[in-house]
C-alpha positions as MATLAB code, in Angstrom:
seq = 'XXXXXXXXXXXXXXXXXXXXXXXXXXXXXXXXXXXXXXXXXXXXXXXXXXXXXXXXXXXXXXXXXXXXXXXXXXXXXXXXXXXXXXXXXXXXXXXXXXXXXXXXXXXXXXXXXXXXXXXXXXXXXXXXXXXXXXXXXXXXXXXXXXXXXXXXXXXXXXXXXXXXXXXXXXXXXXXXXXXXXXXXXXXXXXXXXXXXXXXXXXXXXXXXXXXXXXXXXXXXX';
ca = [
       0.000    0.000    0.000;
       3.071    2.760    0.709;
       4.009    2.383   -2.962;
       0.322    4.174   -4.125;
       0.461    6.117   -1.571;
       4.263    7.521   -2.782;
       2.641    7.716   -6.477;
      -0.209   10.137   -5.683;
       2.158   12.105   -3.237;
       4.936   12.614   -6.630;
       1.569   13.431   -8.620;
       0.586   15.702   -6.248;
       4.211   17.436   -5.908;
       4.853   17.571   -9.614;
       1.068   19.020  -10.436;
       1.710   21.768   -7.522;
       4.795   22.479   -9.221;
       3.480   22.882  -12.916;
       0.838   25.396  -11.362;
       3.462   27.389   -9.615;
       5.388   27.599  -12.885;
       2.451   28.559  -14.884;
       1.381   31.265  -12.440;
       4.775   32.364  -12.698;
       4.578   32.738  -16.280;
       1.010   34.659  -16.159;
       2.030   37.438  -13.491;
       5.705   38.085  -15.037;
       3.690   38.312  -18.745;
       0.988   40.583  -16.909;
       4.157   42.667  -15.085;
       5.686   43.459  -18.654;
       2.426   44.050  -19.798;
       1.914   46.727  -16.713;
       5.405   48.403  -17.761;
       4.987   48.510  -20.840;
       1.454   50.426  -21.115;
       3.476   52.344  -17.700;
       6.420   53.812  -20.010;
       3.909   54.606  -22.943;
       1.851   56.364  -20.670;
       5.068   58.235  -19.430;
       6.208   59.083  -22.433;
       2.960   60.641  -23.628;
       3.203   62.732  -20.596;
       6.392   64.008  -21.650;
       8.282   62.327  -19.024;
      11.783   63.376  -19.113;
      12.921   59.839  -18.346;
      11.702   58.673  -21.422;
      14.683   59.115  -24.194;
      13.926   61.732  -26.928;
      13.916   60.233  -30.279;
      16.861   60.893  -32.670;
      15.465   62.866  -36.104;
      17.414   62.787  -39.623;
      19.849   66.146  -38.411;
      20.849   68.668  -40.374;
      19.853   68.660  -44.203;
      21.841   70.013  -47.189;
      18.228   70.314  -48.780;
      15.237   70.823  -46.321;
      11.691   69.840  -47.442;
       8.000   71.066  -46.075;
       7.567   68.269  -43.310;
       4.183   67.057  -42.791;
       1.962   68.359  -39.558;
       0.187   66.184  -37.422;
      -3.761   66.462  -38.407;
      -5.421   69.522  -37.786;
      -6.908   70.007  -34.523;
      -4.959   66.750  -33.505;
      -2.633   68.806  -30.614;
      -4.081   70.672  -27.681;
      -1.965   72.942  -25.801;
      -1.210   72.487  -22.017;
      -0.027   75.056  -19.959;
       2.511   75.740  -16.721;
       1.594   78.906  -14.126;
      -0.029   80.164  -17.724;
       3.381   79.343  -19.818;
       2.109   78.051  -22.929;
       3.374   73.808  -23.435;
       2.990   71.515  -26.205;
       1.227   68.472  -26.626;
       3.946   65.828  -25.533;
       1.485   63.435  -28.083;
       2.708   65.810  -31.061;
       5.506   67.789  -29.928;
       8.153   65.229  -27.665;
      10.753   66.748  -28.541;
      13.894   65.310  -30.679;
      17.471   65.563  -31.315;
      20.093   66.129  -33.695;
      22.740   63.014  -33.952;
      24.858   65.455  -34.997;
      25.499   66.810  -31.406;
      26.781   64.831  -28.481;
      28.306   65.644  -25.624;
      31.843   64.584  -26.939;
      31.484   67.030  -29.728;
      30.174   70.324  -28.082;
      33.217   72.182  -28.975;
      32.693   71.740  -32.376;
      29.107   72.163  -33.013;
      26.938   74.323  -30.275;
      29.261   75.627  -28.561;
      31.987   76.509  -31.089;
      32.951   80.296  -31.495;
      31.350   81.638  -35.021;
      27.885   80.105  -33.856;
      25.837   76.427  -34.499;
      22.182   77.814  -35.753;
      22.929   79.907  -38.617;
      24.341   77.116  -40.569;
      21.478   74.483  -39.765;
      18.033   76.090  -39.589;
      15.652   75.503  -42.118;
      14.941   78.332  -44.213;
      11.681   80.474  -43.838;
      10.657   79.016  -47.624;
       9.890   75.691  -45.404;
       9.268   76.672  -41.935;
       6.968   79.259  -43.120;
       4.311   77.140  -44.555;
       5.008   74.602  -41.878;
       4.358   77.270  -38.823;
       0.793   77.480  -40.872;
      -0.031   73.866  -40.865;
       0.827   72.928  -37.728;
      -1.376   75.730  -36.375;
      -3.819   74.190  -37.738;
      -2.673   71.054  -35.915;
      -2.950   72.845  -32.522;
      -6.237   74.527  -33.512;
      -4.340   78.056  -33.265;
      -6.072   80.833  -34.256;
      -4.077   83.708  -33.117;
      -2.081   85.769  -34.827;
       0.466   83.874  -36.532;
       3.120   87.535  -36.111;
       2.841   87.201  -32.323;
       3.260   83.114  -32.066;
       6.594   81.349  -32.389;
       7.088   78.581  -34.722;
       9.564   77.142  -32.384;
      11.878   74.341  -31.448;
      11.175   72.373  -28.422;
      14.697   71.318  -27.764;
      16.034   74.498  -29.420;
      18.915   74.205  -31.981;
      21.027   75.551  -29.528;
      20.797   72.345  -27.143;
      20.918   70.361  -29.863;
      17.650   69.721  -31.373;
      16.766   68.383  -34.421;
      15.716   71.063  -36.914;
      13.277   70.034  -39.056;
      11.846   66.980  -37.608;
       8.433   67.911  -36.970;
       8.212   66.163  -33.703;
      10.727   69.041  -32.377;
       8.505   72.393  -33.559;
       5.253   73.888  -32.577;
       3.497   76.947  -33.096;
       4.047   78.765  -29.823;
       1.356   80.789  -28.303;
       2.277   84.279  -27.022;
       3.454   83.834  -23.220;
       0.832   85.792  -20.740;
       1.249   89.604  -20.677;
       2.412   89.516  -23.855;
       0.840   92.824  -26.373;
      -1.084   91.859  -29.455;
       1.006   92.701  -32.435;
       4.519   93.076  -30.346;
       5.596   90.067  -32.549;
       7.453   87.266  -31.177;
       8.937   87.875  -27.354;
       8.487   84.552  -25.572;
      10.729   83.971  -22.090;
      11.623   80.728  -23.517;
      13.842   82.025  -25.965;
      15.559   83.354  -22.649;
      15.586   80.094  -20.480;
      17.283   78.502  -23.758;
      20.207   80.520  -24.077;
      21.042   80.027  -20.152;
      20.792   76.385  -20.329;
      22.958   76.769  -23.644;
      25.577   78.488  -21.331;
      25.178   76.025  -18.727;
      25.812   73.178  -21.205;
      28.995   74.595  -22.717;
      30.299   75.934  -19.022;
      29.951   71.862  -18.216;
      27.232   73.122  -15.181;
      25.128   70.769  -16.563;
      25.335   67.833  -19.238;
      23.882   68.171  -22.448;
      21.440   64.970  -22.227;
      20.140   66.938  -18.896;
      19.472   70.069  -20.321;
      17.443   68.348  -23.271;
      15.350   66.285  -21.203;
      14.812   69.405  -18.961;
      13.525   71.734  -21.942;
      11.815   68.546  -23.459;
       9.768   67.826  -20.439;
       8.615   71.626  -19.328;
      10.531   74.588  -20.576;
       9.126   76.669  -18.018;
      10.382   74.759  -15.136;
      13.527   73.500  -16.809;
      16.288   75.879  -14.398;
      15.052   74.846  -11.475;
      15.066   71.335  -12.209;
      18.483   71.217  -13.208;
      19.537   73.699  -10.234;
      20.393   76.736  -11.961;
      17.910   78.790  -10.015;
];
């Protein structure tokens, strides 16, 4: 009689087993599943841990790029500073600049931004479209088609995941033309960069994420 007894036990220990290993399998499938829809939800929300995307760089020939569909992008905003829509406007980077390479591209003496901006030919009837894309309606004299991660930090600068039309900032007087404090927090976080206060990736993440609050999370103010 022990030896039945023995069988059923080993049945009963190797079944236990199987269903241990199986439940194993079904919670780690349902963890990646968790991180997975985790980091996409993080990246729509303009996480700065998520990595910016790389675009094409600088062209030798730049060509109208095609805008997300029209009323696609809704603006968010900071204490009133305008923001983009993180779904339309993440942010992305030149492969031209690294941080090994600074001193020859944004922070060499003579200047980075003259010799890879788009011209106005392209980013002219861009800045129109992707107003459209936001559902803009302003005047198009007072609103900045601008760079998230500016070309000065390394951005990419055509890639249209990297521009949006940018809404006057508050206080600012109808028909003054552009005058946005961005412009402002990008050139001190350009300094920053090429002082080594701060690394490059940092400061692009910081801008990418919210401009507005970008100092003060790297601890430059």
């Amino acid at each position: 009689m022990r030896r039945p007894v023995l069988a059923l036990a080993s049945a009963l220990l190797l079944a236990a087993v199987a269903g241990c290993a199986h439940t194993s399998g079904t919670s780690g499938s349902g963890d990646h599943a968790s991180a997975s829809g985790a980091a996409s939800s993080s990246a729509r929300a303009g996480d700065a841990a998520a990595p910016l995307a790389e675009g094409p760089g600088p062209q030798t020939h730049y060509t109208v790029a095609a805008q997300p569909a029209a009323g696609s992008c809704h603006y968010r905003s900071d204490a009133g500073q305008p923001l983009p829509d993180p779904a339309c406007t993440p942010g992305a980077l030149s492969p031209e600049v690294t941080q090994a390479d600074l001193a020859t591209t944004i922070c060499r003496k003579g200047g980075y931004t003259g010799g890879v901006r788009p011209p106005a030919s392209v980013t002219d009837s861009e800045k129109r479209k992707n107003a459209a894309s936001y559902g803009y309606t302003g005047s198009l004299h007072d609103a900045e088609y601008d760079h998230l991660v500016s070309l000065e930090l390394g951005g990419d600068p055509n890639d249209p995941r990297n521009l949006w039309v940018e809404p006057p900032s508050p206080g600012h007087k109808p028909g003054a033309g552009v005058n946005n404090p961005k412009d402002a927090v990008e050139t001190r976080l350009h300094t920053a960069v090429c002082a080594g206060t701060v690394t490059l990736s940092a400061a692009q993440q910081a801008i990418a994420t919210d401009w507005s609050t970008a100092e003060t999370r790297l601890g430059l103010k």
